[in-house]
PDB file of C-alpha atoms in Angstrom:
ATOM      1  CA  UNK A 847      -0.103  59.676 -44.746  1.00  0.00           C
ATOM      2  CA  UNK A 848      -1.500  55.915 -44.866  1.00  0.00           C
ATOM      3  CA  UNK A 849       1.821  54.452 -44.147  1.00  0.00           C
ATOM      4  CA  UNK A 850       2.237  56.883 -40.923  1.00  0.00           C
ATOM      5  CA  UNK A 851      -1.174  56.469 -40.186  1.00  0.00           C
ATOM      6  CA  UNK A 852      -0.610  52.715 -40.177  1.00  0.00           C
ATOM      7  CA  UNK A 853       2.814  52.727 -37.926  1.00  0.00           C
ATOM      8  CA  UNK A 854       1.071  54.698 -35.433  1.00  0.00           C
ATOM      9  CA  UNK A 855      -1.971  52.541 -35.191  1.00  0.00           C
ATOM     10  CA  UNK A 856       0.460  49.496 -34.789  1.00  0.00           C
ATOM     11  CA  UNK A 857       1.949  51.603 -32.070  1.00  0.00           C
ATOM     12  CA  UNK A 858      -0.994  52.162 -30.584  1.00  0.00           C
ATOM     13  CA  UNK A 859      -2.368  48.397 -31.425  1.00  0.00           C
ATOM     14  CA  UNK A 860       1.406  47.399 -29.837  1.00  0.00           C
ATOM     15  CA  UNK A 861       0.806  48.899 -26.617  1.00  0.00           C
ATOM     16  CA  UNK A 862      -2.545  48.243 -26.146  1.00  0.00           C
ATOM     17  CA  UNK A 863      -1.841  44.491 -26.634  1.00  0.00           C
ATOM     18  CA  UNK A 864       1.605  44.953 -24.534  1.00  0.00           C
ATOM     19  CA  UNK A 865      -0.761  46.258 -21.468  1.00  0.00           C
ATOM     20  CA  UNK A 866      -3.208  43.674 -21.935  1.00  0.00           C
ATOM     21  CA  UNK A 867      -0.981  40.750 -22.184  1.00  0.00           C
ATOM     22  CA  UNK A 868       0.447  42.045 -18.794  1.00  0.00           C
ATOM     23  CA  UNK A 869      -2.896  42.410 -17.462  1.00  0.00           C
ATOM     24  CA  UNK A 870      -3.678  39.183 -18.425  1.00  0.00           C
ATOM     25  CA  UNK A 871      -0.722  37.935 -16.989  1.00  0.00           C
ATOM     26  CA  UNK A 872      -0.988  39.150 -13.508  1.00  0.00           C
ATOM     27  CA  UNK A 873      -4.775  38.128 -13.417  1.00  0.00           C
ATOM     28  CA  UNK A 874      -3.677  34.624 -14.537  1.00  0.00           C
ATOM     29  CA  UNK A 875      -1.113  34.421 -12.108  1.00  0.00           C
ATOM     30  CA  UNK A 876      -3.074  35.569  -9.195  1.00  0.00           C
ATOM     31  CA  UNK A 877      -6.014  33.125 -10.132  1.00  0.00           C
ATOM     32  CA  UNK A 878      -3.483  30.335 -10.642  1.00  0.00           C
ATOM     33  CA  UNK A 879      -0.877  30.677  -7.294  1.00  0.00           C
ATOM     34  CA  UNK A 880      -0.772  27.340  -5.247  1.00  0.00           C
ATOM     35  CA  UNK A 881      -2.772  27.769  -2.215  1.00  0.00           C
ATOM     36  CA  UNK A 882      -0.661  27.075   1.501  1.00  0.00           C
ATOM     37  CA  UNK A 883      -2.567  23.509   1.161  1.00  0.00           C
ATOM     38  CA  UNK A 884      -1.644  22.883  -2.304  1.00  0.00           C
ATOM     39  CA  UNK A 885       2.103  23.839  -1.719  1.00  0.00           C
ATOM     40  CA  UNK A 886       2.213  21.840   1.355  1.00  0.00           C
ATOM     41  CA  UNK A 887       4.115  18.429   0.643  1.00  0.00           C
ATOM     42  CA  UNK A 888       1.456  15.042   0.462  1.00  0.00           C
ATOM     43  CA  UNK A 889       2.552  12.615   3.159  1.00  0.00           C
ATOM     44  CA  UNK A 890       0.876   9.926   1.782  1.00  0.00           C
ATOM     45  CA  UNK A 891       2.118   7.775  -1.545  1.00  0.00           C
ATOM     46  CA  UNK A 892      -0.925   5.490  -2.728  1.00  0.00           C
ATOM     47  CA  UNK A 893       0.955   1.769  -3.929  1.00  0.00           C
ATOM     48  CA  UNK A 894      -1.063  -0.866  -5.139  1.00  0.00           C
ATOM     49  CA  UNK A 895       0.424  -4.342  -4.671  1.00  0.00           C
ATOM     50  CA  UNK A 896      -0.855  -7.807  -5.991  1.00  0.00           C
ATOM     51  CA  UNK A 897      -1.031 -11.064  -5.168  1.00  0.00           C
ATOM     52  CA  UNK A 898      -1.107 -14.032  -6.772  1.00  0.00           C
ATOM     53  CA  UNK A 899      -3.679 -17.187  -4.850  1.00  0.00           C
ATOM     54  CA  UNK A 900      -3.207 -19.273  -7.657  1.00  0.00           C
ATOM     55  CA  UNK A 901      -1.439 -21.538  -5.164  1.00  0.00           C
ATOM     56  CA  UNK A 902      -3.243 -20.802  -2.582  1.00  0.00           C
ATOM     57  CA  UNK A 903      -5.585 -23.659  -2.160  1.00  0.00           C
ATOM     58  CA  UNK A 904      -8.380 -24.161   0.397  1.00  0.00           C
ATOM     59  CA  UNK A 905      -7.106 -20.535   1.820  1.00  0.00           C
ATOM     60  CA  UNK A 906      -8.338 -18.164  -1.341  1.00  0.00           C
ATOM     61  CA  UNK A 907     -10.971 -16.853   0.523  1.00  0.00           C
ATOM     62  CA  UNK A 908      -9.134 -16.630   3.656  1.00  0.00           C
ATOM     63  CA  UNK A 909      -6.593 -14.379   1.824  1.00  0.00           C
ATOM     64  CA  UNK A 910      -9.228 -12.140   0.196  1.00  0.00           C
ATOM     65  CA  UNK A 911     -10.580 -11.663   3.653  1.00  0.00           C
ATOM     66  CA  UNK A 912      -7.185 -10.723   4.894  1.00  0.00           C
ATOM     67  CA  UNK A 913      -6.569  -8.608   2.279  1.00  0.00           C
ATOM     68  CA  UNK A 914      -9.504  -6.872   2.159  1.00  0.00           C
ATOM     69  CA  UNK A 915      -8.937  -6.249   5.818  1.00  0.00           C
ATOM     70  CA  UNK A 916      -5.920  -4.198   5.423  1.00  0.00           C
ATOM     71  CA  UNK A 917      -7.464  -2.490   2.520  1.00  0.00           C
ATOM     72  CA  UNK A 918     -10.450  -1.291   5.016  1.00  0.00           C
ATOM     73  CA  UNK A 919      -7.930   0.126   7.687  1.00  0.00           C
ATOM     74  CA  UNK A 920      -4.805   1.769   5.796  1.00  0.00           C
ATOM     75  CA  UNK A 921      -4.635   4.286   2.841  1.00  0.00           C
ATOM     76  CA  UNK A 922      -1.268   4.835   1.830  1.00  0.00           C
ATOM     77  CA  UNK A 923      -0.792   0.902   0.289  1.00  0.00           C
ATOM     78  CA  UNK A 924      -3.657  -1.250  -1.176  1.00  0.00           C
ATOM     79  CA  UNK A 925      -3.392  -5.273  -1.613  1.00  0.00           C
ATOM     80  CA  UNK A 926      -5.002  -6.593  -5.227  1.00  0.00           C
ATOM     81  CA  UNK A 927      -5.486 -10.105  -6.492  1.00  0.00           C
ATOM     82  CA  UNK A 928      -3.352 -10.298  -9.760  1.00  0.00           C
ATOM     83  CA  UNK A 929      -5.246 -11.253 -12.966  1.00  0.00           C
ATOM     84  CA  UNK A 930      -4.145 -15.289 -14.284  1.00  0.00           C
ATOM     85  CA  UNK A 931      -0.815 -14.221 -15.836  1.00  0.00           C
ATOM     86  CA  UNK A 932      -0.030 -10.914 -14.589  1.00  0.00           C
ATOM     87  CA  UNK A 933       2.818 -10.195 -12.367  1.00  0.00           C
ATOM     88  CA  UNK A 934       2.613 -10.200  -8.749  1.00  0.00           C
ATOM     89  CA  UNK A 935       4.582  -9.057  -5.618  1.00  0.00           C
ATOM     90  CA  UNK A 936       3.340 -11.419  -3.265  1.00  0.00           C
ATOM     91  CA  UNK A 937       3.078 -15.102  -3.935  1.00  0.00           C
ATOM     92  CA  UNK A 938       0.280 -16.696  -1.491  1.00  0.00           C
ATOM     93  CA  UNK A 939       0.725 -20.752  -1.254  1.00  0.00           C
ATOM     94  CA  UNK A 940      -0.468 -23.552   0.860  1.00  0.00           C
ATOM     95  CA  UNK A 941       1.706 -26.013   2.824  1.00  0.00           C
ATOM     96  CA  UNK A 942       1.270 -28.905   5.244  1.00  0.00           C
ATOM     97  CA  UNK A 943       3.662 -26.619   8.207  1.00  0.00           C
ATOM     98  CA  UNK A 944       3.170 -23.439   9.495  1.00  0.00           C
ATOM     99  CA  UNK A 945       2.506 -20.107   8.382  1.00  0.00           C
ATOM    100  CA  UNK A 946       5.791 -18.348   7.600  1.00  0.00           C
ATOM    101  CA  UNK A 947       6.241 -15.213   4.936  1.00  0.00           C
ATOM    102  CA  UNK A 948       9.106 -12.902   3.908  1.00  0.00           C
ATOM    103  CA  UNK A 949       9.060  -9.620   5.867  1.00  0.00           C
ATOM    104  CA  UNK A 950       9.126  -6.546   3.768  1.00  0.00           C
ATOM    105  CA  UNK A 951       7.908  -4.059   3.100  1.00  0.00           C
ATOM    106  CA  UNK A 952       7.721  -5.751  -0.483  1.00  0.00           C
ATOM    107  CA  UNK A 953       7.853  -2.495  -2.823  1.00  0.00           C
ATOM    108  CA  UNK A 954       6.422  -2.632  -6.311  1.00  0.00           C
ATOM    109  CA  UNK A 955       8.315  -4.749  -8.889  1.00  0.00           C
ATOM    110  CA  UNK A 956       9.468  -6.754  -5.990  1.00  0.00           C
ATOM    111  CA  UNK A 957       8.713 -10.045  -4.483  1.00  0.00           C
ATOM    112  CA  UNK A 958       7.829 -11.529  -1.364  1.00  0.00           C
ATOM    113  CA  UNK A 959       5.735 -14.872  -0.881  1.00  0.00           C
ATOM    114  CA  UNK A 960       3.421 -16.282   1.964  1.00  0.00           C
ATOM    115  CA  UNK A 961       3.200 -19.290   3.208  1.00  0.00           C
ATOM    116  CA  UNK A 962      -0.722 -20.465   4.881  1.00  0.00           C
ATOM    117  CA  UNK A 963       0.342 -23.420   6.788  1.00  0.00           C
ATOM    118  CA  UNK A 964      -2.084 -26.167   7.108  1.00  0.00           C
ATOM    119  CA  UNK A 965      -0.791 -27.085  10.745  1.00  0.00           C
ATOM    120  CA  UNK A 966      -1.728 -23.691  12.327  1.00  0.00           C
ATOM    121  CA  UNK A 967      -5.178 -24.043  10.740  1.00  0.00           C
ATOM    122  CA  UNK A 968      -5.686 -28.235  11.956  1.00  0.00           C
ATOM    123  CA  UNK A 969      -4.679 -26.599  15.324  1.00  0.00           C
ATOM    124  CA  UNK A 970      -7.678 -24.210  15.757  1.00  0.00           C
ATOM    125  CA  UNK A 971      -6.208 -20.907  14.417  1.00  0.00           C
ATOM    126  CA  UNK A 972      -8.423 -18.796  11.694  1.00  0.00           C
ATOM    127  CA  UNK A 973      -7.515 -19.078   8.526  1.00  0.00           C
ATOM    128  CA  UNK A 974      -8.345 -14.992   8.066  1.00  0.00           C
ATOM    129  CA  UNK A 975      -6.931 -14.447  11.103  1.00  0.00           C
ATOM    130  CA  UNK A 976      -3.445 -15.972   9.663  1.00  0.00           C
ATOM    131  CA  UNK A 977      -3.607 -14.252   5.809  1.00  0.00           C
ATOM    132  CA  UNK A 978      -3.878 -10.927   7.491  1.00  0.00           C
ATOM    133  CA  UNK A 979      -1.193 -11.721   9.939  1.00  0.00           C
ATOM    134  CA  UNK A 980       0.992 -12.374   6.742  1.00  0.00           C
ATOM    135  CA  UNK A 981      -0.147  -9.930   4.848  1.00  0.00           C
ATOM    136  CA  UNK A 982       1.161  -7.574   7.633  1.00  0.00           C
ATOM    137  CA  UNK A 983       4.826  -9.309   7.177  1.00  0.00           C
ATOM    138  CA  UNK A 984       4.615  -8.695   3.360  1.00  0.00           C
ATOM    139  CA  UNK A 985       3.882  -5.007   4.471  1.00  0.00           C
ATOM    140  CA  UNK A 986       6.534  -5.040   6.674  1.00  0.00           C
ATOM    141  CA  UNK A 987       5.210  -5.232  10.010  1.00  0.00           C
ATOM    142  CA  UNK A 988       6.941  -7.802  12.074  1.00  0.00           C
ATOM    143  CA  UNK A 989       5.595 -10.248  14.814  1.00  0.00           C
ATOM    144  CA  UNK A 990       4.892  -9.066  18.275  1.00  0.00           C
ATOM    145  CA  UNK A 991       4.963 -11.895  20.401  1.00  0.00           C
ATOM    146  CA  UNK A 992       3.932 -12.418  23.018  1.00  0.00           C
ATOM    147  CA  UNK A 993       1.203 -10.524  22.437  1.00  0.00           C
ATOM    148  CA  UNK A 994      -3.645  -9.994  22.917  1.00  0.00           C
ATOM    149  CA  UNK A 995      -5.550 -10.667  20.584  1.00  0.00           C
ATOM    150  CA  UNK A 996      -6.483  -7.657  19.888  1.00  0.00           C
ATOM    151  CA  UNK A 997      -2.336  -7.104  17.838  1.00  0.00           C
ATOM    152  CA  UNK A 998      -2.806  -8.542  14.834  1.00  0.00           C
ATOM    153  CA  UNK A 999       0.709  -9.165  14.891  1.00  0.00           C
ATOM    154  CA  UNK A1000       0.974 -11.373  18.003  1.00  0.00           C
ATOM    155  CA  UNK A1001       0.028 -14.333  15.562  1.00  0.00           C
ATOM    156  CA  UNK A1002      -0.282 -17.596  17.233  1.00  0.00           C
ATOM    157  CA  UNK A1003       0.007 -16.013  20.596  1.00  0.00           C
ATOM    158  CA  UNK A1004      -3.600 -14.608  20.352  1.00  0.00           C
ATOM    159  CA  UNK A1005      -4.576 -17.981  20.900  1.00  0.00           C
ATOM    160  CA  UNK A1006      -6.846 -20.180  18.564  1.00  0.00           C
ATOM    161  CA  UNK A1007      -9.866 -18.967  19.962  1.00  0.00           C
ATOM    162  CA  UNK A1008      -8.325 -15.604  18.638  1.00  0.00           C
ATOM    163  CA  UNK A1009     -10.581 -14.412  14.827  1.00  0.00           C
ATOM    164  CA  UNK A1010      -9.125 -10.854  15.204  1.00  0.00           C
ATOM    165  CA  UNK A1011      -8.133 -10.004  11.806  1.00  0.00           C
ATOM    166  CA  UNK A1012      -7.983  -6.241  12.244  1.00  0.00           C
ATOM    167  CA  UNK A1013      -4.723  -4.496  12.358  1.00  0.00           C
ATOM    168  CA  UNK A1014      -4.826  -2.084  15.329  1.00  0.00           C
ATOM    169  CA  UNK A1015      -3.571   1.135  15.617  1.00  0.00           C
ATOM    170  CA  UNK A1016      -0.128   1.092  15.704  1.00  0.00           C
ATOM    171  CA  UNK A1017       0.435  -1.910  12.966  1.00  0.00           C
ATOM    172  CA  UNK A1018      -1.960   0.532  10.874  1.00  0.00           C
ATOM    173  CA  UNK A1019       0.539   3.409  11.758  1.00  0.00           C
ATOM    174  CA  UNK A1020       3.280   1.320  10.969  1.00  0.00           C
ATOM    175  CA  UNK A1021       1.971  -0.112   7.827  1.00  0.00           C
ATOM    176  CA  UNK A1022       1.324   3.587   6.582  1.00  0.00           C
ATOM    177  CA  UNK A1023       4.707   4.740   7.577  1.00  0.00           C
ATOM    178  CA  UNK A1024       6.206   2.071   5.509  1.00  0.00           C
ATOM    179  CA  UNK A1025       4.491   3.229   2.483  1.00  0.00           C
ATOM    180  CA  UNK A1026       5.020   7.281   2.761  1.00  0.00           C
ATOM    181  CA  UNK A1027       6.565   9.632   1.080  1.00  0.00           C
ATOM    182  CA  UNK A1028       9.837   9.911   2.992  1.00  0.00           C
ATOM    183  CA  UNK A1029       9.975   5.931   3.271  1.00  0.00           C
ATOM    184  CA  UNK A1030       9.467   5.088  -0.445  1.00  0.00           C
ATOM    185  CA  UNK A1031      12.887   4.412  -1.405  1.00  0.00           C
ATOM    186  CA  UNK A1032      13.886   2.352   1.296  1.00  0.00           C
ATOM    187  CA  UNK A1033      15.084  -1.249   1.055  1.00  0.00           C
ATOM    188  CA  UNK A1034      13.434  -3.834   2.313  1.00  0.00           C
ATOM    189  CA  UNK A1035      14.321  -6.701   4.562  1.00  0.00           C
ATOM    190  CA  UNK A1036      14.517  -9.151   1.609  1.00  0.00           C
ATOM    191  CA  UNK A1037      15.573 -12.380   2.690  1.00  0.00           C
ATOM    192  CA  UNK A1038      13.738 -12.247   5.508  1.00  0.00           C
ATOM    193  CA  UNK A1039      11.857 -15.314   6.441  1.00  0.00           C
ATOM    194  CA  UNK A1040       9.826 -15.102   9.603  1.00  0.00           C
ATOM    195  CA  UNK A1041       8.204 -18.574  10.744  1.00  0.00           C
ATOM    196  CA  UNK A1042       4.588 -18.363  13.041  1.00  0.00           C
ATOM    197  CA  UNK A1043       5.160 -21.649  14.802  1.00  0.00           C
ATOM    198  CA  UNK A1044       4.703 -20.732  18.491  1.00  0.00           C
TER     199      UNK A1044
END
């Protein structure tokens, strides 16, 4: 009488469990389903890229500036100073010509240098002006000249009156295209070299 006692209890125990874990289930699952705006895909892909200033001379805190000015306007790619010793995608040196860089976009791992010519600066041209410039090269972006002022990208052809360092609305679009989702695993122009001498 125990032992029958006992199966049907664990029968009873069994089913009661067997309805609850199903309960459970369904509750979970309804609490738990993606919502339209989680299962819609993310168009953006945050990379973080660093440079190395070490060589950069007289210009390091022309190429923070210019950095930091592409930081302030896109989200999908962000531009870093690389710690003494630590690996960097874009190499940032000073020269006696003009400004010239490798056009990317430079992805991570990769490598991609700029050049802050001395010659561009002698001749009246900001120095911030010129490290954003190049930093939009390294992101891919390249020049648009002739070209205001007010494009970033025009480079020399802004003039040297010209202390725009602001990317404007379609290098900003272009810069976060090159760093999306659907644009990730794309090669970039390496080899590239693309010279700012008017």
């Amino acid at each position: 009488m125990l032992r029958r006692t006992s199966v049907g209890a664990l029968i009873s125990v069994a089913i009661a469990a067997f309805s609850l874990v199903g309960g459970v289930s369904s509750a979970t699952a309804a609490t738990t389903s993606p919502t339209p705006e989680q299962t819609r895909p993310t168009a953006s892909l945050q990379t973080t890229l660093y440079y190395d200033d070490s060589r950069a001379a007289e210009f390091k805190d022309a190429v923070a500036k210019g950095a930091q000015s592409w930081n302030d306007n896109v989200n999908n790619v962000t531009l870093r100073r690389a710690a003494p010793g630590q690996r960097a995608e874009i190499t940032v040196f000073a020269s006696n010509g003009w400004p010239r860089a490798i056009l990317g976009p430079v992805r991570p791992g990769g490598s991609v240098w700029i050049e802050m010519g001395r010659q561009a600066v002698n001749q009246g041209h900001d120095p911030v002006r010129i490290a954003a410039h190049e930093f939009g090269h390294s992101l891919g972006l390249p020049d648009v000249k002739p070209g205001p002022c007010s494009s970033l990208m025009s480079g020399s052809t802004g003039g040297v009156n010209c202390k725009n360092a602001t990317p404007n609305a379609a290098e900003r679009a272009r810069a976060e295209r090159n760093y999306s989702f659907a644009e990730a695993g794309s090669a970039p122009a390496a080899g590239v070299t693309v010279s700012d001498a008017p």
